[in-house]
Coordinates of N, CA and C in Angstrom, one line a residue:
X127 N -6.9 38.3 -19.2 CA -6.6 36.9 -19.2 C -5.0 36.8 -19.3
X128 N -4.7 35.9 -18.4 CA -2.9 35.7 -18.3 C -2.4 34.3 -19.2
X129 N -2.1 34.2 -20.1 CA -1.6 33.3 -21.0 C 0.1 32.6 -20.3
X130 N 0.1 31.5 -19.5 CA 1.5 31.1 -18.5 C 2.3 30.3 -19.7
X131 N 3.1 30.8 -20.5 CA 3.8 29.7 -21.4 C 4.5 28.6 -20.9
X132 N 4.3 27.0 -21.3 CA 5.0 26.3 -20.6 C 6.5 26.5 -20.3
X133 N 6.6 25.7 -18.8 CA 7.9 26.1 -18.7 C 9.0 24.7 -19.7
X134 N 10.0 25.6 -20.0 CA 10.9 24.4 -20.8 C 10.9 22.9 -20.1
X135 N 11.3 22.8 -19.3 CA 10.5 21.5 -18.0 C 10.5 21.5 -17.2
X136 N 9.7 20.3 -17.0 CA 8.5 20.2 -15.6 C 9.5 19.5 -14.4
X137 N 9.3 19.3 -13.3 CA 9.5 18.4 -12.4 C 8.8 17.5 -12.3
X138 N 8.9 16.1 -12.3 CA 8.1 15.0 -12.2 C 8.3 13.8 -11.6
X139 N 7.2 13.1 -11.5 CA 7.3 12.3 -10.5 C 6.2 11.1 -10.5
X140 N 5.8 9.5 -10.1 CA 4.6 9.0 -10.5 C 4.8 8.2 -8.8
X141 N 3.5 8.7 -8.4 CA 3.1 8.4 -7.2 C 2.0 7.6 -6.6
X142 N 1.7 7.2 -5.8 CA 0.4 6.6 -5.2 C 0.1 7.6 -3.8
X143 N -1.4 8.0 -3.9 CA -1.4 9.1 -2.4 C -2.5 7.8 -1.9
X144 N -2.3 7.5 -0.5 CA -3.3 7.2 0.4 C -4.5 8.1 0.8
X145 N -5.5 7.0 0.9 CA -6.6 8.0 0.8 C -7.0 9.0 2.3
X146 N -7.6 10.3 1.8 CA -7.9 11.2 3.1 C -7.9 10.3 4.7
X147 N -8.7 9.7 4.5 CA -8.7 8.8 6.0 C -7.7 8.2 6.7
X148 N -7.4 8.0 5.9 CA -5.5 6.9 6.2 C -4.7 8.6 6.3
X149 N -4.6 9.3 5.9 CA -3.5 10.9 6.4 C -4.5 10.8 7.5
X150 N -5.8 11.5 7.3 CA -5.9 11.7 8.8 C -5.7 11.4 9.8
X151 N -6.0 9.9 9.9 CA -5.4 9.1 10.6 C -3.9 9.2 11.6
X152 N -3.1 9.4 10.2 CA -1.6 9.5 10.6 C -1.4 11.1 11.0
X153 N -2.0 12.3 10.8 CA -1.9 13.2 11.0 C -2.1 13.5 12.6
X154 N -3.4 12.6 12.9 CA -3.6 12.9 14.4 C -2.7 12.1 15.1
X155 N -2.1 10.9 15.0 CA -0.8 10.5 14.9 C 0.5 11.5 15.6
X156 N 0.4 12.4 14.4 CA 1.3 13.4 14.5 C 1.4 14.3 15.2
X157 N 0.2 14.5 15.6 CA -0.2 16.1 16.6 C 0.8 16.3 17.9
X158 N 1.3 15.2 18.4 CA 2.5 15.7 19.5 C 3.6 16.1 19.2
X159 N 4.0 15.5 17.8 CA 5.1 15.8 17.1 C 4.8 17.2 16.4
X160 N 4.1 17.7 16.2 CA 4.1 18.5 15.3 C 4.0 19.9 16.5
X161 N 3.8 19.4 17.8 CA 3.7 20.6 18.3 C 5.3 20.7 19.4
X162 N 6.4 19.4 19.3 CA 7.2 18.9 19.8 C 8.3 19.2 19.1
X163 N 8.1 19.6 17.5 CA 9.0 19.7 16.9 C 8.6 20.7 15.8
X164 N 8.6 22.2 16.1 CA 8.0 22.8 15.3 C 9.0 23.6 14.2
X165 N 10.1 23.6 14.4 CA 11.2 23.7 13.4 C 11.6 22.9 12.2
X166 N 11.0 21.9 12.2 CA 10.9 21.1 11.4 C 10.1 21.5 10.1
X167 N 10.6 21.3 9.0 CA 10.0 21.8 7.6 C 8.8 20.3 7.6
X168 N 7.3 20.8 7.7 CA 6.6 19.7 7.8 C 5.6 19.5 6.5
X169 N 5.8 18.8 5.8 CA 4.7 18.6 4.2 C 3.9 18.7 4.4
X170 N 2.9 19.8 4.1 CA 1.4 19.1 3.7 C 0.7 18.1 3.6
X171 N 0.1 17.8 4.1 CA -1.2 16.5 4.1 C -1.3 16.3 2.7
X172 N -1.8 17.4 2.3 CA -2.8 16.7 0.7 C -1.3 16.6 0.0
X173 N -0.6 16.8 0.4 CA 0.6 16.5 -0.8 C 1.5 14.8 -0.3
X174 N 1.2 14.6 1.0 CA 1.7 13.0 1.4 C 1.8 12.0 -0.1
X175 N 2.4 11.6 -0.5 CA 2.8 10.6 -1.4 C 3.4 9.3 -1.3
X176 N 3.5 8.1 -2.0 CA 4.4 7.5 -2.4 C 4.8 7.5 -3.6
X177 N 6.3 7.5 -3.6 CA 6.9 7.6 -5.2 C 6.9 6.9 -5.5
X178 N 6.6 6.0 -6.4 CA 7.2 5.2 -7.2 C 8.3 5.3 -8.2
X179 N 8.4 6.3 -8.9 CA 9.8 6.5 -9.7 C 10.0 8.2 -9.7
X180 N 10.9 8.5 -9.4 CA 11.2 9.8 -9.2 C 12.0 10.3 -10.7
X181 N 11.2 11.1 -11.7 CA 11.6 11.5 -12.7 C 12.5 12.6 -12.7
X182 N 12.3 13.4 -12.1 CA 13.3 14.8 -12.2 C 12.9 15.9 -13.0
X183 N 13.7 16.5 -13.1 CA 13.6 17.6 -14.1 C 13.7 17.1 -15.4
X184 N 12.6 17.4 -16.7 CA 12.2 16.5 -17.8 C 11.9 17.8 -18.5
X185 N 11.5 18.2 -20.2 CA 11.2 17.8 -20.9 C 9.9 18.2 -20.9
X186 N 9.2 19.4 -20.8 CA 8.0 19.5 -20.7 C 7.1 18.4 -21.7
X187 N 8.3 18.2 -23.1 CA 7.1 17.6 -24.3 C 7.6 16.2 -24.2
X188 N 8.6 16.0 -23.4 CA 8.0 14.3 -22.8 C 6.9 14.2 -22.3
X189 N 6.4 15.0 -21.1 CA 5.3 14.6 -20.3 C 4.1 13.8 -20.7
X190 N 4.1 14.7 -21.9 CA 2.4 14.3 -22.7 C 2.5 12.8 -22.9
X191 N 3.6 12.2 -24.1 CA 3.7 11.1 -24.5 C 3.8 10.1 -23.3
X192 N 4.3 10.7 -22.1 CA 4.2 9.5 -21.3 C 3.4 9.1 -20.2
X193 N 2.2 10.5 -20.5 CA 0.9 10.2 -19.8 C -0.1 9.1 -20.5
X194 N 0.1 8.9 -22.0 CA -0.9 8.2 -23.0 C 0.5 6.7 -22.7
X195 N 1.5 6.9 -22.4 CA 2.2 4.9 -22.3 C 1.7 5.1 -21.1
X196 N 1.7 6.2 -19.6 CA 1.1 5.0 -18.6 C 0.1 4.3 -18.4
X197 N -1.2 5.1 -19.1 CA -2.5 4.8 -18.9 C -2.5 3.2 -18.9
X198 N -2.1 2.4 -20.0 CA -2.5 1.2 -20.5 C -1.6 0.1 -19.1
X199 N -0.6 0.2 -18.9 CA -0.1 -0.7 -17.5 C -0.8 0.0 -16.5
X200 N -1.3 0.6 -16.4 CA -1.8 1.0 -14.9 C -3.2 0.2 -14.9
X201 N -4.0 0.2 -16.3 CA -5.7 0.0 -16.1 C -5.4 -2.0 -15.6
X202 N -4.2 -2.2 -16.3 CA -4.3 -3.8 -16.2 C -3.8 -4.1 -14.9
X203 N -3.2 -3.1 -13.8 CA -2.6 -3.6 -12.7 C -3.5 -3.9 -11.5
X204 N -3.5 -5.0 -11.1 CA -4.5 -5.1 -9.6 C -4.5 -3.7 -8.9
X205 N -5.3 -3.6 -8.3 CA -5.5 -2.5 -6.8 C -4.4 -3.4 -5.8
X206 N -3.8 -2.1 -4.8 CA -2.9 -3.3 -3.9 C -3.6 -3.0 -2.5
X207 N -3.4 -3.5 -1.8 CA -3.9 -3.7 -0.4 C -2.7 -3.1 0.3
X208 N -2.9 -1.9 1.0 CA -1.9 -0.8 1.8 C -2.2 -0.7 3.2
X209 N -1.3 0.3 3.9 CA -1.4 0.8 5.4 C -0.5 1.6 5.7
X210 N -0.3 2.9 6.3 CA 1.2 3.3 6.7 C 0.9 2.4 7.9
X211 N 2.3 2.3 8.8 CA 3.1 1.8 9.3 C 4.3 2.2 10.5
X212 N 4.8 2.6 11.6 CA 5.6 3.0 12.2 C 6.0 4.1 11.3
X213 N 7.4 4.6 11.8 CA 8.1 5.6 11.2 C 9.7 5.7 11.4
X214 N 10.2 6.7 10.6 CA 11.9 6.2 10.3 C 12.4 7.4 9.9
X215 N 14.0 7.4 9.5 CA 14.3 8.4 8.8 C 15.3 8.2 8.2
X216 N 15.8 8.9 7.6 CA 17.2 8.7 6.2 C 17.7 9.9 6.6
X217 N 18.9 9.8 7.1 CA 20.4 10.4 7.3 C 19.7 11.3 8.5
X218 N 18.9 11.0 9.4 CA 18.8 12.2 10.4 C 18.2 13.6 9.7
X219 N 17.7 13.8 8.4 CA 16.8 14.6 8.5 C 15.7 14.4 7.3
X220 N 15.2 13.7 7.6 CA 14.4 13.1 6.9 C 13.4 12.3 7.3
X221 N 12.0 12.6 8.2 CA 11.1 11.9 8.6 C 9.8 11.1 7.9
X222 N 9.9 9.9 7.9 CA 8.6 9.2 7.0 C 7.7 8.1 7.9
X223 N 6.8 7.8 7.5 CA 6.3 6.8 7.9 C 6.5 5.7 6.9
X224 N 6.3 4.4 7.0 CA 6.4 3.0 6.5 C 5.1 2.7 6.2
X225 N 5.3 1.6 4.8 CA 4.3 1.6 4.1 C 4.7 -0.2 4.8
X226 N 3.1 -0.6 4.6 CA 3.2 -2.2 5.1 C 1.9 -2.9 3.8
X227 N 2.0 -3.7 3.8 CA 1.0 -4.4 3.4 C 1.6 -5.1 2.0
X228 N 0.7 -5.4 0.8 CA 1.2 -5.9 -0.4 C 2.4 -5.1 -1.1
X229 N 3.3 -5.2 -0.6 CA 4.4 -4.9 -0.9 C 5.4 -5.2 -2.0
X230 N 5.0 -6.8 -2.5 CA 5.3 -7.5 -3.9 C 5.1 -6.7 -4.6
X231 N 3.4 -6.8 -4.9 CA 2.4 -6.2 -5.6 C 3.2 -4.2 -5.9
X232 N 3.7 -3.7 -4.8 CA 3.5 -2.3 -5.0 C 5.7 -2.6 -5.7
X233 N 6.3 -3.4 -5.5 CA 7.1 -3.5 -6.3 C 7.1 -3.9 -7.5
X234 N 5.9 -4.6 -7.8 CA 6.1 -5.2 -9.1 C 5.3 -3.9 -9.8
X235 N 4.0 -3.2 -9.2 CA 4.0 -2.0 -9.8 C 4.6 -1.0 -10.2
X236 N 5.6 -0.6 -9.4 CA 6.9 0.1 -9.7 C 7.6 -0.2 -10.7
X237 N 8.2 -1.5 -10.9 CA 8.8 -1.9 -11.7 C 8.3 -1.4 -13.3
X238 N 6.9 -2.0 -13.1 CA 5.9 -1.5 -14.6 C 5.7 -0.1 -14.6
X239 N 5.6 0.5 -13.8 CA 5.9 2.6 -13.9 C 6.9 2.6 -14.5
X240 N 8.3 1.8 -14.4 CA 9.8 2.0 -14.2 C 10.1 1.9 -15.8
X241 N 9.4 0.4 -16.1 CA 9.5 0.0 -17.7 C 8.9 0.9 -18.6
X242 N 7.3 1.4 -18.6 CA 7.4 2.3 -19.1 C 7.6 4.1 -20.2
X243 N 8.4 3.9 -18.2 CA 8.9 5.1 -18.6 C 10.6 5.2 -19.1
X244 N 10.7 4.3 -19.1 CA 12.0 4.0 -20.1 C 11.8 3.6 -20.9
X245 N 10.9 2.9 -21.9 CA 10.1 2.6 -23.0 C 9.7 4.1 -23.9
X246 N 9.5 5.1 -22.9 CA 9.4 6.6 -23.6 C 10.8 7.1 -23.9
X247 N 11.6 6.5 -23.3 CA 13.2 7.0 -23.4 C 13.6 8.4 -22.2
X248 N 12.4 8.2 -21.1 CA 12.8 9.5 -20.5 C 13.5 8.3 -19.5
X249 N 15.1 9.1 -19.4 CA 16.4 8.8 -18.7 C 15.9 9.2 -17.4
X250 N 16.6 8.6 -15.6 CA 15.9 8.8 -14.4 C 17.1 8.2 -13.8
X251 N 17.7 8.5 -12.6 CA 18.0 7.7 -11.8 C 17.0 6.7 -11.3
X252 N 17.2 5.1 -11.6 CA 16.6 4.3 -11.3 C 16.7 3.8 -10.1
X253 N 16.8 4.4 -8.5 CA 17.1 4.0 -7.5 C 16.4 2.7 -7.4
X254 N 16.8 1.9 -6.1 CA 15.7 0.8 -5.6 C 14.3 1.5 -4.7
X255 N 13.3 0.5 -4.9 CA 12.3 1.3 -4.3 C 12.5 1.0 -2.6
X256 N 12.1 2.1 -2.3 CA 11.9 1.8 -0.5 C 10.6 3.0 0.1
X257 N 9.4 1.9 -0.1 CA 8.5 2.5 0.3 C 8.7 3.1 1.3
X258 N 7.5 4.5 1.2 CA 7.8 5.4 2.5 C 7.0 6.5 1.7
X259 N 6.9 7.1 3.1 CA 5.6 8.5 2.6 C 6.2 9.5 3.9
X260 N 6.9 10.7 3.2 CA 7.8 11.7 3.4 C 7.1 12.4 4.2
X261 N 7.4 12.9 5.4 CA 6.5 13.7 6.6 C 7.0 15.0 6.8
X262 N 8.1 15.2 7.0 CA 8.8 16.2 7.4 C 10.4 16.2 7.0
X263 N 11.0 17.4 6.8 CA 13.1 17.5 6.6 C 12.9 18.7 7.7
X264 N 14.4 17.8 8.2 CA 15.0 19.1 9.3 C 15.8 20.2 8.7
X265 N 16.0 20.8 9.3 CA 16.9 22.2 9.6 C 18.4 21.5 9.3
X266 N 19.4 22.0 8.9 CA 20.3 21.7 9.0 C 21.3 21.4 10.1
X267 N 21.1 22.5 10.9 CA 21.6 22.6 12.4 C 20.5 22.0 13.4
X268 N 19.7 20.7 13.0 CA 18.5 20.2 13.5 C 19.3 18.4 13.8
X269 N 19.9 18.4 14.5 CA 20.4 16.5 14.1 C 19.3 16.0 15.1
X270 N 18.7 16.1 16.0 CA 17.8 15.4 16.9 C 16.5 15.0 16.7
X271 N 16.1 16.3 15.8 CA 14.3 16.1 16.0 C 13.8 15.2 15.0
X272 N 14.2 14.6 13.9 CA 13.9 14.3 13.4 C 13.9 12.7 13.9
X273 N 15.2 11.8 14.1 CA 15.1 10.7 14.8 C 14.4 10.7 16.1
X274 N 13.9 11.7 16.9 CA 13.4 11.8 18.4 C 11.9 11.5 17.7
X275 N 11.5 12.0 16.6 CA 9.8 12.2 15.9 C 9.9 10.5 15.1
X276 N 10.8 10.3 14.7 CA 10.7 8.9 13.9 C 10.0 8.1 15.4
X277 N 11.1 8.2 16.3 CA 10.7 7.2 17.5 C 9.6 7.2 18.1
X278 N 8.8 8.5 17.7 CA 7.7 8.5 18.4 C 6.7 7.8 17.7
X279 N 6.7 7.3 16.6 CA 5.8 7.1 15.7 C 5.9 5.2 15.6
X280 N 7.0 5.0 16.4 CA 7.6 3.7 16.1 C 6.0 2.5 16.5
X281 N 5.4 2.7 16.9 CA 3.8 2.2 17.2 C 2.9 2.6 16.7
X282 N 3.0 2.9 15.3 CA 1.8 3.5 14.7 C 1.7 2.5 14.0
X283 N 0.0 1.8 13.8 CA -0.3 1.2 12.8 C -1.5 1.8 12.3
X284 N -1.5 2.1 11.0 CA -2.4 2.5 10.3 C -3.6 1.5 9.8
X285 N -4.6 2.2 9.3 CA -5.9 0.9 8.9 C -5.3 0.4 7.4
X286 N -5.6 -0.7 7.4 CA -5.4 -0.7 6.0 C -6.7 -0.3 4.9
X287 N -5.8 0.2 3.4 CA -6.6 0.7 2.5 C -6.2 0.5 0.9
X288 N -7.4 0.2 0.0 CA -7.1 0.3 -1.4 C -6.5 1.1 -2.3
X289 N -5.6 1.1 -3.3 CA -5.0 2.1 -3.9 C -6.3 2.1 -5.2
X290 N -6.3 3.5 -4.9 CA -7.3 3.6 -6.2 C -6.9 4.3 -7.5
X291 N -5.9 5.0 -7.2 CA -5.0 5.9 -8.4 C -3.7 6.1 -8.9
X292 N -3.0 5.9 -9.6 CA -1.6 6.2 -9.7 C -1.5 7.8 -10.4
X293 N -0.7 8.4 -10.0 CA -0.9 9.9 -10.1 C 0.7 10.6 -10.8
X294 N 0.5 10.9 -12.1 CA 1.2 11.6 -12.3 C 2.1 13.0 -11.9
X295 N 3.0 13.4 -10.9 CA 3.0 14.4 -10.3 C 3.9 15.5 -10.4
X296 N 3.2 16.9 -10.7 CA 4.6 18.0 -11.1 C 4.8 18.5 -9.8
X297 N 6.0 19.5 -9.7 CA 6.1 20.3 -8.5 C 6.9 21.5 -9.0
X298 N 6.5 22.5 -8.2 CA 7.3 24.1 -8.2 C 9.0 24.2 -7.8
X299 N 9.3 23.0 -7.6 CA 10.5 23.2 -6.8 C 11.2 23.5 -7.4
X300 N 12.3 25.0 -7.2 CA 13.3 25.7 -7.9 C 12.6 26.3 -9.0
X301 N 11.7 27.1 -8.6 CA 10.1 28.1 -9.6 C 10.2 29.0 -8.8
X302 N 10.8 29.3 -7.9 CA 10.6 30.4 -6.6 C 10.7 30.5 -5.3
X303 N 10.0 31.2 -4.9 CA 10.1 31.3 -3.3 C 9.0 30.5 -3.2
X304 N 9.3 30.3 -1.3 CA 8.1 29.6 -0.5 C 8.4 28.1 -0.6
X305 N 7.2 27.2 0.0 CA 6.5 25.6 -0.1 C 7.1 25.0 -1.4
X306 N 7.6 23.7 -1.6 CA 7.3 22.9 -2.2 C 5.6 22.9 -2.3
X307 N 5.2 23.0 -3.8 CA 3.5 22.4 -3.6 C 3.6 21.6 -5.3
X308 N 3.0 20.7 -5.1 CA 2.6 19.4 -5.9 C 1.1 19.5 -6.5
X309 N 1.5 19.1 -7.9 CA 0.0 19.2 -8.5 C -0.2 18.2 -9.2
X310 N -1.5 16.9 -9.7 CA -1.5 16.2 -10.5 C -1.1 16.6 -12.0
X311 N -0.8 16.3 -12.7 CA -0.7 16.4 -14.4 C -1.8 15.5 -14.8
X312 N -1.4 14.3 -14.2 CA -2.8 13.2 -15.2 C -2.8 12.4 -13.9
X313 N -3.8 11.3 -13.7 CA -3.9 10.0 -12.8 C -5.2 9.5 -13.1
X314 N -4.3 7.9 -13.1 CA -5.5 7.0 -13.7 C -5.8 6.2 -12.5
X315 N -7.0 5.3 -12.9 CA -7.7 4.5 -12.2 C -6.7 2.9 -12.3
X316 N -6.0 2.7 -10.8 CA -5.6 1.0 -10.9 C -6.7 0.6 -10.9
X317 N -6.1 -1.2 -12.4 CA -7.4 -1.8 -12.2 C -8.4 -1.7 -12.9
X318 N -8.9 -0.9 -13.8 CA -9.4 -0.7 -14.8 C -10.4 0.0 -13.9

């Protein structure tokens, strides 16, 4: 038996994932792009996300305490009514799709992730939110494919769908070689 001692901290993150249907969806979406642009560093499906507050590098013995403050704002928050949406990018290497639908709703939930987790005292760059669900990053010597793949996407409407979970999320990044890969820590049920 391998005994893994925690690491001093975690990466983290609190997210909403769309459910299997809605990726698949957008995945087959993707299939020309993905065989159009295959230099492209392209995420995993089961790992597609929305952030809601991007924590960082934290504090492994924050985590706990602030899995037991989110529980209680999450169970009281409505379910929101979602869809991805077309697609975009940020600075030319950075491909996503757009989130559409109750958008109030998924800001005013943000905001209550946002409170909180500053209520635990864990510090964060508090950017503004700008929905979006992360598809692909280029190459650095890559300036085309990324805006050429946003464009193709620019007609995608997705089905819309219920948010059923808010998901606490760690990740390996700067743990080694290879993939970014994402794991839940905790996720509760929006909505009681």
């Amino acid at each position: 038996m391998h005994d893994h001692p925690e690491p001093p901290t975690r990466r983290v993150f609190v997210a909403l994932a769309p459910p299997d249907d809605a990726k698949d969806e957008l995945a087959r979406a993707l299939e020309p792009a993905y065989a159009r642009y295959p230099r492209l560093r392209w995420n995993r499906i089961e790992d597609w996300h929305i952030t809601l507050a991007f924590l960082g590098e934290q504090p492994s013995a924050a985590v706990p305490p602030l899995q037991s403050a989110l529980a209680g704002p999450v169970a009281s928050h409505p379910a929101l009514q979602l869809s991805l949406r077309g697609g975009g990018h940020f600075d030319e290497r950075l491909l996503w799709s757009g989130i559409d639908g109750d958008l109030e709703g998924l800001h005013r939930l943000a905001a209550a992730v946002r409170d909180v987790v500053g209520s635990c005292g864990i510090r964060f760059r508090d950017r503004p939110l700008r929905p979006h669900l992360t598809l692909a990053r280029s190459r650095r010597d890559d300036p085309v494919s990324v805006p050429q793949a946003a464009a193709g996407l620019g007609g995608f409407v997705g089905r819309p769908w219920r948010t059923e979970r808010l998901h606490l999320v760690g990740s390996n990044i700067g743990r080694g070689p290879g993939p970014i890969r994402y794991r839940d820590v905790a996720s509760w049920r929006i909505g009681g």
